[in-house]
C-alpha cells in the first residue's frame, strides 16, 4: 500500500482540477484497506476509481482511497453464459477489451467509458442502450461502519439512470471491492442506438463479434466525446432530463423537431439538444468550455478553476430553465 498526506489530486481526476487531499491511500487487498481505514478512522472517506465522474470544488480534508486490486476471473459457466468477477480497481475498459477478445458479450456497448469496475457500479454507467445494471449480478463491498464485507444483489443496489444505492444511503460507508457480471457467449447485440448500426456498416449482424461492436462503439464515441487524457472533462456533465408527457407535449407544440425517447413514466429529452437550442455550444467561463461536438460535456481547456466549471454549469442550467422550464441536474458528483 502507499499512503501520502497533503498531496495534489491532479492525477486523481480527469477534469484536471488541482486541489489537495489530506490523505491519499492506495491498497492492494481488503486487509490493507481495513488497516488504512482504522488508521484514519473518523475522517470523511472518498473512494475514487479514475476520478472520471468527479468535480473537486475545493481541497478535500479527508481520505481519498484508490484500489489497486485489478484481477478478473470466471466464477461460473454454462453452455450459453459466463459469470465474471472483477475487482473494483480494474479499468472497466480493460475488462471489456479482454471480454471482447474472447467474444464474451454484454458489455461491448460500454466500451471506452473511462473509470473502474467499482465506479461503473456506483454510477450505473450506460451507453448505446446498455447500462451496467443490465449485466451486474452482484456487488461485494466493505462496510466502513462495521468493517464487515457484504454482498448486494442487483436489486439491492437500487440501480436507476446513472444512480445506485452507493450514491445515496451507502455513500461514504460502502467501498466496492468486486463486481460479478453475468455475460453471454453468443447472445444478440444491442445495435439500435445512436448511430451504432450505421457505424458497423454491414447488414449481416449474425456474423458480428463483440470485438466488431466494441470497435464501432469506440469510433462513435471518438467522433463526439473529448478524449480522456487529452482534454480535461468528466464525460456528460448533465443527465438527460425526463419530463412528464404533458410537459413534453407543450414543448413539442413549439419545437416540432425536438428529439425524444419515450419512457414508461415520461419522456427523456437529450440535454445536448436543449443546450444547443440555447446557443451555449462552445460557451466559455475562464478555462471551462461547453464542448462543441457534444454540448452536455463541459471541458477544461487548461487551467480551469472549479469555480469556472461551476459557473459555466450554472449558466447552462439557467439558460435551459429560462427557455424550456426544465432544470438540468448534474451527472458528475460535486465533492
Ligand atoms: N444532440 C444535439 N446536439 C448535439 C449533440 C447531440 O441535439 O450537439 C442530440 C441529438 O438529437 C442526439 C441526442 O442529442 O440524437 C443524443 O446524443 P448522444 O447519442 O450523443 O447521447 P446523449 O444522450 O447526449 C448519452 C449518455 C452518454 C452516452 C451516450 C450514448 C447521458 C447523460 N449521457 O448521451 O454517456 O455515451 O448517451 O449512449 O445519459 C456519460 O455518461 O458520461 C456519457 C458520455
GROMACS .gro file of C-alpha atoms and ligand atoms in nm:
model
  379
    1UNK     CA    1   0.000   0.000   0.000
    2UNK     CA    2   0.102   0.364  -0.035
    3UNK     CA    3  -0.016   0.646   0.186
    4UNK     CA    4   0.063   1.011   0.119
    5UNK     CA    5  -0.054   1.318   0.304
    6UNK     CA    6  -0.131   1.667   0.166
    7UNK     CA    7  -0.092   1.585  -0.198
    8UNK     CA    8  -0.237   1.724  -0.519
    9UNK     CA    9  -0.541   1.545  -0.661
   10UNK     CA   10  -0.441   1.637  -1.017
   11UNK     CA   11  -0.358   1.275  -1.110
   12UNK     CA   12  -0.680   1.156  -0.945
   13UNK     CA   13  -0.942   1.337  -1.155
   14UNK     CA   14  -0.995   1.353  -1.531
   15UNK     CA   15  -1.124   1.713  -1.508
   16UNK     CA   16  -0.765   1.806  -1.417
   17UNK     CA   17  -0.857   2.008  -1.111
   18UNK     CA   18  -0.556   2.087  -0.896
   19UNK     CA   19  -0.679   2.074  -0.538
   20UNK     CA   20  -0.529   1.892  -0.243
   21UNK     CA   21  -0.638   1.597  -0.030
   22UNK     CA   22  -0.544   1.550   0.334
   23UNK     CA   23  -0.460   1.182   0.265
   24UNK     CA   24  -0.445   0.965  -0.046
   25UNK     CA   25  -0.407   0.592   0.013
   26UNK     CA   26  -0.383   0.310  -0.241
   27UNK     CA   27  -0.433  -0.051  -0.135
   28UNK     CA   28  -0.378  -0.395  -0.280
   29UNK     CA   29  -0.602  -0.607  -0.058
   30UNK     CA   30  -0.910  -0.577   0.160
   31UNK     CA   31  -0.679  -0.630   0.460
   32UNK     CA   32  -0.477  -0.322   0.361
   33UNK     CA   33  -0.798  -0.126   0.308
   34UNK     CA   34  -0.918  -0.212   0.659
   35UNK     CA   35  -0.585  -0.114   0.809
   36UNK     CA   36  -0.592   0.226   0.630
   37UNK     CA   37  -0.949   0.288   0.749
   38UNK     CA   38  -0.850   0.207   1.108
   39UNK     CA   39  -0.551   0.443   1.092
   40UNK     CA   40  -0.764   0.731   0.966
   41UNK     CA   41  -1.090   0.645   1.141
   42UNK     CA   42  -1.327   0.940   1.174
   43UNK     CA   43  -1.211   1.107   0.853
   44UNK     CA   44  -1.451   1.152   0.560
   45UNK     CA   45  -1.378   0.884   0.302
   46UNK     CA   46  -1.386   0.920  -0.076
   47UNK     CA   47  -1.322   0.611  -0.288
   48UNK     CA   48  -1.206   0.710  -0.638
   49UNK     CA   49  -1.154   0.497  -0.945
   50UNK     CA   50  -1.005   0.700  -1.228
   51UNK     CA   51  -1.180   1.012  -1.096
   52UNK     CA   52  -1.369   1.038  -1.424
   53UNK     CA   53  -1.701   1.142  -1.278
   54UNK     CA   54  -1.596   1.385  -1.009
   55UNK     CA   55  -1.569   1.759  -0.981
   56UNK     CA   56  -1.348   1.862  -0.690
   57UNK     CA   57  -1.475   2.204  -0.590
   58UNK     CA   58  -1.222   2.260  -0.311
   59UNK     CA   59  -0.945   2.092  -0.112
   60UNK     CA   60  -1.068   1.762   0.034
   61UNK     CA   61  -0.997   1.732   0.405
   62UNK     CA   62  -1.046   1.357   0.413
   63UNK     CA   63  -0.915   1.022   0.298
   64UNK     CA   64  -0.909   0.950  -0.076
   65UNK     CA   65  -0.892   0.577  -0.141
   66UNK     CA   66  -0.790   0.405  -0.460
   67UNK     CA   67  -0.800   0.030  -0.515
   68UNK     CA   68  -0.508  -0.135  -0.691
   69UNK     CA   69  -0.697  -0.466  -0.690
   70UNK     CA   70  -0.739  -0.539  -1.060
   71UNK     CA   71  -0.794  -0.911  -1.115
   72UNK     CA   72  -1.081  -1.072  -1.306
   73UNK     CA   73  -1.181  -1.435  -1.331
   74UNK     CA   74  -1.470  -1.654  -1.443
   75UNK     CA   75  -1.659  -1.782  -1.139
   76UNK     CA   76  -1.932  -1.981  -1.314
   77UNK     CA   77  -2.005  -2.101  -1.664
   78UNK     CA   78  -2.288  -2.270  -1.852
   79UNK     CA   79  -2.325  -2.354  -2.221
   80UNK     CA   80  -2.450  -2.004  -2.304
   81UNK     CA   81  -2.336  -1.781  -2.020
   82UNK     CA   82  -2.035  -1.690  -1.812
   83UNK     CA   83  -2.014  -1.504  -1.481
   84UNK     CA   84  -1.702  -1.286  -1.444
   85UNK     CA   85  -1.594  -1.149  -1.108
   86UNK     CA   86  -1.381  -0.837  -1.149
   87UNK     CA   87  -1.207  -0.644  -0.872
   88UNK     CA   88  -1.314  -0.284  -0.826
   89UNK     CA   89  -0.982  -0.125  -0.921
   90UNK     CA   90  -0.972  -0.281  -1.269
   91UNK     CA   91  -1.030  -0.030  -1.550
   92UNK     CA   92  -1.372  -0.107  -1.695
   93UNK     CA   93  -1.243  -0.071  -2.050
   94UNK     CA   94  -0.953  -0.310  -1.987
   95UNK     CA   95  -1.207  -0.568  -1.873
   96UNK     CA   96  -1.429  -0.505  -2.177
   97UNK     CA   97  -1.128  -0.533  -2.411
   98UNK     CA   98  -1.039  -0.873  -2.262
   99UNK     CA   99  -1.400  -0.991  -2.289
  100UNK     CA  100  -1.429  -0.871  -2.650
  101UNK     CA  101  -1.115  -1.064  -2.744
  102UNK     CA  102  -1.293  -1.379  -2.620
  103UNK     CA  103  -1.623  -1.274  -2.785
  104UNK     CA  104  -1.794  -1.271  -2.444
  105UNK     CA  105  -2.094  -1.042  -2.490
  106UNK     CA  106  -2.299  -0.798  -2.287
  107UNK     CA  107  -2.062  -0.510  -2.212
  108UNK     CA  108  -1.926  -0.419  -2.556
  109UNK     CA  109  -2.161  -0.115  -2.581
  110UNK     CA  110  -1.992   0.022  -2.267
  111UNK     CA  111  -1.653   0.025  -2.443
  112UNK     CA  112  -1.424   0.324  -2.390
  113UNK     CA  113  -1.616   0.459  -2.091
  114UNK     CA  114  -1.349   0.589  -1.855
  115UNK     CA  115  -1.344   0.466  -1.497
  116UNK     CA  116  -1.306   0.148  -1.299
  117UNK     CA  117  -1.528  -0.154  -1.239
  118UNK     CA  118  -1.621  -0.019  -0.894
  119UNK     CA  119  -1.718   0.321  -1.031
  120UNK     CA  120  -1.924   0.157  -1.306
  121UNK     CA  121  -2.145   0.002  -1.038
  122UNK     CA  122  -2.172   0.321  -0.830
  123UNK     CA  123  -2.273   0.527  -1.132
  124UNK     CA  124  -2.460   0.256  -1.323
  125UNK     CA  125  -2.272   0.375  -1.633
  126UNK     CA  126  -2.451   0.343  -1.960
  127UNK     CA  127  -2.408   0.391  -2.334
  128UNK     CA  128  -2.580   0.290  -2.658
  129UNK     CA  129  -2.880   0.129  -2.496
  130UNK     CA  130  -2.693  -0.074  -2.230
  131UNK     CA  131  -2.648   0.010  -1.863
  132UNK     CA  132  -2.414  -0.159  -1.615
  133UNK     CA  133  -2.721  -0.280  -1.423
  134UNK     CA  134  -2.820  -0.498  -1.720
  135UNK     CA  135  -2.515  -0.720  -1.660
  136UNK     CA  136  -2.441  -0.677  -1.289
  137UNK     CA  137  -2.535  -0.986  -1.086
  138UNK     CA  138  -2.394  -0.876  -0.753
  139UNK     CA  139  -2.160  -0.628  -0.588
  140UNK     CA  140  -1.928  -0.702  -0.295
  141UNK     CA  141  -1.845  -0.419  -0.057
  142UNK     CA  142  -1.663  -0.341   0.264
  143UNK     CA  143  -1.894  -0.161   0.505
  144UNK     CA  144  -1.674   0.102   0.669
  145UNK     CA  145  -1.902   0.131   0.973
  146UNK     CA  146  -1.895  -0.239   1.066
  147UNK     CA  147  -1.570  -0.331   0.885
  148UNK     CA  148  -1.760  -0.635   0.754
  149UNK     CA  149  -1.781  -0.740   0.391
  150UNK     CA  150  -2.122  -0.799   0.240
  151UNK     CA  151  -2.282  -0.864  -0.096
  152UNK     CA  152  -2.559  -0.667  -0.266
  153UNK     CA  153  -2.775  -0.833  -0.529
  154UNK     CA  154  -2.853  -0.626  -0.837
  155UNK     CA  155  -3.193  -0.546  -0.689
  156UNK     CA  156  -3.046  -0.430  -0.356
  157UNK     CA  157  -2.820  -0.190  -0.548
  158UNK     CA  158  -3.136   0.011  -0.643
  159UNK     CA  159  -2.995   0.091  -0.984
  160UNK     CA  160  -3.154   0.373  -1.182
  161UNK     CA  161  -3.038   0.608  -1.457
  162UNK     CA  162  -2.676   0.695  -1.355
  163UNK     CA  163  -2.771   0.614  -0.999
  164UNK     CA  164  -2.743   0.346  -0.728
  165UNK     CA  165  -2.770   0.300  -0.352
  166UNK     CA  166  -2.394   0.367  -0.337
  167UNK     CA  167  -2.459   0.732  -0.429
  168UNK     CA  168  -2.720   0.779  -0.157
  169UNK     CA  169  -2.784   0.574   0.157
  170UNK     CA  170  -2.448   0.398   0.137
  171UNK     CA  171  -2.244   0.695   0.017
  172UNK     CA  172  -1.917   0.711   0.210
  173UNK     CA  173  -1.989   0.397   0.411
  174UNK     CA  174  -1.955   0.130   0.143
  175UNK     CA  175  -1.642   0.061  -0.054
  176UNK     CA  176  -1.695  -0.166  -0.352
  177UNK     CA  177  -1.437  -0.443  -0.365
  178UNK     CA  178  -1.560  -0.650  -0.662
  179UNK     CA  179  -1.847  -0.692  -0.906
  180UNK     CA  180  -1.987  -1.008  -1.067
  181UNK     CA  181  -2.110  -0.961  -1.424
  182UNK     CA  182  -2.342  -1.210  -1.595
  183UNK     CA  183  -2.247  -1.227  -1.962
  184UNK     CA  184  -2.337  -1.420  -2.270
  185UNK     CA  185  -2.128  -1.635  -2.502
  186UNK     CA  186  -2.331  -1.598  -2.818
  187UNK     CA  187  -2.621  -1.371  -2.737
  188UNK     CA  188  -2.760  -1.091  -2.956
  189UNK     CA  189  -2.611  -0.742  -2.970
  190UNK     CA  190  -2.792  -0.414  -2.895
  191UNK     CA  191  -2.733  -0.203  -3.202
  192UNK     CA  192  -3.037   0.023  -3.224
  193UNK     CA  193  -2.898   0.330  -3.060
  194UNK     CA  194  -2.701   0.637  -3.151
  195UNK     CA  195  -2.570   0.551  -3.494
  196UNK     CA  196  -2.415   0.221  -3.391
  197UNK     CA  197  -2.567   0.018  -3.672
  198UNK     CA  198  -2.455   0.274  -3.931
  199UNK     CA  199  -2.104   0.273  -3.786
  200UNK     CA  200  -2.091  -0.106  -3.829
  201UNK     CA  201  -2.168  -0.057  -4.194
  202UNK     CA  202  -2.290  -0.408  -4.273
  203UNK     CA  203  -2.626  -0.578  -4.282
  204UNK     CA  204  -2.543  -0.929  -4.165
  205UNK     CA  205  -2.543  -0.885  -3.789
  206UNK     CA  206  -2.525  -1.262  -3.737
  207UNK     CA  207  -2.155  -1.251  -3.830
  208UNK     CA  208  -2.062  -0.975  -3.586
  209UNK     CA  209  -1.837  -1.041  -3.287
  210UNK     CA  210  -1.816  -0.846  -2.962
  211UNK     CA  211  -1.490  -0.702  -3.093
  212UNK     CA  212  -1.663  -0.562  -3.406
  213UNK     CA  213  -1.925  -0.392  -3.189
  214UNK     CA  214  -1.660  -0.263  -2.947
  215UNK     CA  215  -1.467  -0.106  -3.238
  216UNK     CA  216  -1.782   0.061  -3.372
  217UNK     CA  217  -1.872   0.199  -3.027
  218UNK     CA  218  -1.523   0.342  -2.986
  219UNK     CA  219  -1.543   0.507  -3.330
  220UNK     CA  220  -1.881   0.668  -3.249
  221UNK     CA  221  -1.761   0.789  -2.909
  222UNK     CA  222  -1.434   0.930  -3.051
  223UNK     CA  223  -1.629   1.135  -3.304
  224UNK     CA  224  -1.827   1.313  -3.031
  225UNK     CA  225  -1.662   1.297  -2.694
  226UNK     CA  226  -1.337   1.453  -2.577
  227UNK     CA  227  -1.057   1.200  -2.531
  228UNK     CA  228  -0.978   1.148  -2.165
  229UNK     CA  229  -0.607   1.214  -2.118
  230UNK     CA  230  -0.606   1.477  -2.395
  231UNK     CA  231  -0.882   1.713  -2.279
  232UNK     CA  232  -0.993   1.750  -1.918
  233UNK     CA  233  -1.358   1.652  -1.865
  234UNK     CA  234  -1.582   1.417  -1.671
  235UNK     CA  235  -1.788   1.291  -1.965
  236UNK     CA  236  -2.151   1.403  -1.965
  237UNK     CA  237  -2.179   1.687  -1.718
  238UNK     CA  238  -2.560   1.673  -1.708
  239UNK     CA  239  -2.814   1.394  -1.705
  240UNK     CA  240  -3.070   1.382  -1.982
  241UNK     CA  241  -3.388   1.517  -1.820
  242UNK     CA  242  -3.706   1.314  -1.800
  243UNK     CA  243  -4.021   1.526  -1.820
  244UNK     CA  244  -4.389   1.439  -1.791
  245UNK     CA  245  -4.582   1.357  -2.107
  246UNK     CA  246  -4.779   1.682  -2.066
  247UNK     CA  247  -4.468   1.895  -2.035
  248UNK     CA  248  -4.323   1.722  -2.339
  249UNK     CA  249  -4.639   1.783  -2.544
  250UNK     CA  250  -4.622   2.153  -2.460
  251UNK     CA  251  -4.257   2.178  -2.572
  252UNK     CA  252  -4.321   1.972  -2.884
  253UNK     CA  253  -4.604   2.204  -2.987
  254UNK     CA  254  -4.344   2.481  -3.006
  255UNK     CA  255  -4.041   2.281  -3.126
  256UNK     CA  256  -4.168   2.008  -3.357
  257UNK     CA  257  -3.815   1.885  -3.438
  258UNK     CA  258  -3.726   1.805  -3.074
  259UNK     CA  259  -3.557   1.463  -3.037
  260UNK     CA  260  -3.702   1.242  -2.762
  261UNK     CA  261  -3.712   0.892  -2.614
  262UNK     CA  262  -4.048   0.778  -2.471
  263UNK     CA  263  -4.023   0.602  -2.133
  264UNK     CA  264  -4.293   0.430  -1.928
  265UNK     CA  265  -4.336   0.723  -1.691
  266UNK     CA  266  -4.238   1.020  -1.905
  267UNK     CA  267  -4.023   1.136  -2.192
  268UNK     CA  268  -3.644   1.166  -2.197
  269UNK     CA  269  -3.507   1.466  -2.385
  270UNK     CA  270  -3.138   1.493  -2.483
  271UNK     CA  271  -2.978   1.764  -2.271
  272UNK     CA  272  -2.743   1.821  -2.566
  273UNK     CA  273  -3.033   1.939  -2.780
  274UNK     CA  274  -3.170   2.171  -2.509
  275UNK     CA  275  -2.825   2.323  -2.454
  276UNK     CA  276  -2.768   2.366  -2.827
  277UNK     CA  277  -3.104   2.545  -2.867
  278UNK     CA  278  -2.989   2.793  -2.603
  279UNK     CA  279  -2.684   2.878  -2.813
  280UNK     CA  280  -2.447   2.751  -2.546
  281UNK     CA  281  -2.222   2.533  -2.763
  282UNK     CA  282  -1.864   2.648  -2.723
  283UNK     CA  283  -1.955   2.894  -2.445
  284UNK     CA  284  -1.670   2.959  -2.201
  285UNK     CA  285  -1.616   3.079  -1.847
  286UNK     CA  286  -1.244   3.117  -1.774
  287UNK     CA  287  -1.082   2.786  -1.868
  288UNK     CA  288  -1.411   2.593  -1.883
  289UNK     CA  289  -1.596   2.539  -2.212
  290UNK     CA  290  -1.912   2.368  -2.336
  291UNK     CA  291  -1.785   2.102  -2.582
  292UNK     CA  292  -1.882   2.190  -2.940
  293UNK     CA  293  -1.940   1.834  -3.065
  294UNK     CA  294  -2.142   1.720  -2.763
  295UNK     CA  295  -2.268   2.009  -2.551
  296UNK     CA  296  -2.371   1.805  -2.249
  297UNK     CA  297  -1.998   1.777  -2.183
  298UNK     CA  298  -1.803   2.056  -2.014
  299UNK     CA  299  -1.427   2.055  -2.071
  300UNK     CA  300  -1.128   2.209  -1.900
  301UNK     CA  301  -0.940   2.384  -2.181
  302UNK     CA  302  -0.648   2.424  -1.943
  303UNK     CA  303  -0.624   2.598  -1.611
  304UNK     CA  304  -0.998   2.594  -1.536
  305UNK     CA  305  -1.070   2.650  -1.169
  306UNK     CA  306  -1.354   2.460  -1.004
  307UNK     CA  307  -1.530   2.798  -0.989
  308UNK     CA  308  -1.509   2.836  -1.370
  309UNK     CA  309  -1.672   2.497  -1.421
  310UNK     CA  310  -1.942   2.552  -1.158
  311UNK     CA  311  -2.020   2.897  -1.303
  312UNK     CA  312  -2.044   2.763  -1.659
  313UNK     CA  313  -2.266   2.475  -1.546
  314UNK     CA  314  -2.491   2.728  -1.373
  315UNK     CA  315  -2.504   2.947  -1.686
  316UNK     CA  316  -2.613   2.644  -1.893
  317UNK     CA  317  -2.867   2.535  -1.631
  318UNK     CA  318  -3.015   2.887  -1.611
  319UNK     CA  319  -3.035   2.918  -1.990
  320UNK     CA  320  -3.219   2.586  -2.026
  321UNK     CA  321  -3.452   2.667  -1.736
  322UNK     CA  322  -3.534   3.015  -1.877
  323UNK     CA  323  -3.613   2.879  -2.222
  324UNK     CA  324  -3.774   2.542  -2.151
  325UNK     CA  325  -3.865   2.548  -1.778
  326UNK     CA  326  -3.658   2.228  -1.739
  327UNK     CA  327  -3.397   2.204  -1.465
  328UNK     CA  328  -3.089   2.009  -1.570
  329UNK     CA  329  -2.921   1.808  -1.296
  330UNK     CA  330  -2.550   1.732  -1.295
  331UNK     CA  331  -2.436   1.383  -1.373
  332UNK     CA  332  -2.094   1.446  -1.218
  333UNK     CA  333  -2.052   1.428  -0.843
  334UNK     CA  334  -1.953   1.757  -0.683
  335UNK     CA  335  -1.706   1.696  -0.400
  336LIG     N1  336  -2.773   1.624  -2.982
  336LIG     C1  337  -2.794   1.754  -3.020
  336LIG     N2  338  -2.684   1.833  -3.040
  336LIG     C2  339  -2.559   1.787  -3.027
  336LIG     C3  340  -2.537   1.653  -2.987
  336LIG     C4  341  -2.647   1.572  -2.965
  336LIG     O1  342  -2.906   1.800  -3.036
  336LIG     O2  343  -2.464   1.864  -3.048
  336LIG     C5  344  -2.891   1.538  -2.959
  336LIG     C6  345  -2.922   1.453  -3.081
  336LIG     O3  346  -3.059   1.453  -3.102
  336LIG     C7  347  -2.878   1.316  -3.039
  336LIG     C8  348  -2.908   1.321  -2.891
  336LIG     O4  349  -2.870   1.453  -2.852
  336LIG     O5  350  -2.952   1.217  -3.104
  336LIG     C9  351  -2.836   1.219  -2.809
  336LIG     O6  352  -2.697   1.235  -2.825
  336LIG     P1  353  -2.598   1.112  -2.799
  336LIG     O7  354  -2.644   0.991  -2.868
  336LIG     O8  355  -2.459   1.164  -2.824
  336LIG     O9  356  -2.615   1.076  -2.647
  336LIG     P2  357  -2.652   1.161  -2.519
  336LIG    O10  358  -2.793   1.135  -2.484
  336LIG    O11  359  -2.614   1.302  -2.537
  336LIG    C10  360  -2.597   0.967  -2.352
  336LIG    C11  361  -2.510   0.944  -2.232
  336LIG    C12  362  -2.365   0.923  -2.274
  336LIG    C13  363  -2.359   0.805  -2.369
  336LIG    C14  364  -2.449   0.834  -2.489
  336LIG    C15  365  -2.457   0.718  -2.585
  336LIG    C16  366  -2.612   1.066  -2.051
  336LIG    C17  367  -2.603   1.180  -1.958
  336LIG     N3  368  -2.517   1.058  -2.142
  336LIG    O12  369  -2.556   1.090  -2.411
  336LIG    O13  370  -2.293   0.890  -2.156
  336LIG    O14  371  -2.226   0.783  -2.413
  336LIG    O15  372  -2.583   0.860  -2.443
  336LIG    O16  373  -2.535   0.617  -2.528
  336LIG    O17  374  -2.704   0.985  -2.040
  336LIG    C18  375  -2.162   0.980  -1.979
  336LIG    O18  376  -2.247   0.935  -1.902
  336LIG    O19  377  -2.062   1.043  -1.937
  336LIG    C19  378  -2.180   0.964  -2.122
  336LIG    C20  379  -2.095   1.018  -2.211
   0.00000   0.00000   0.00000
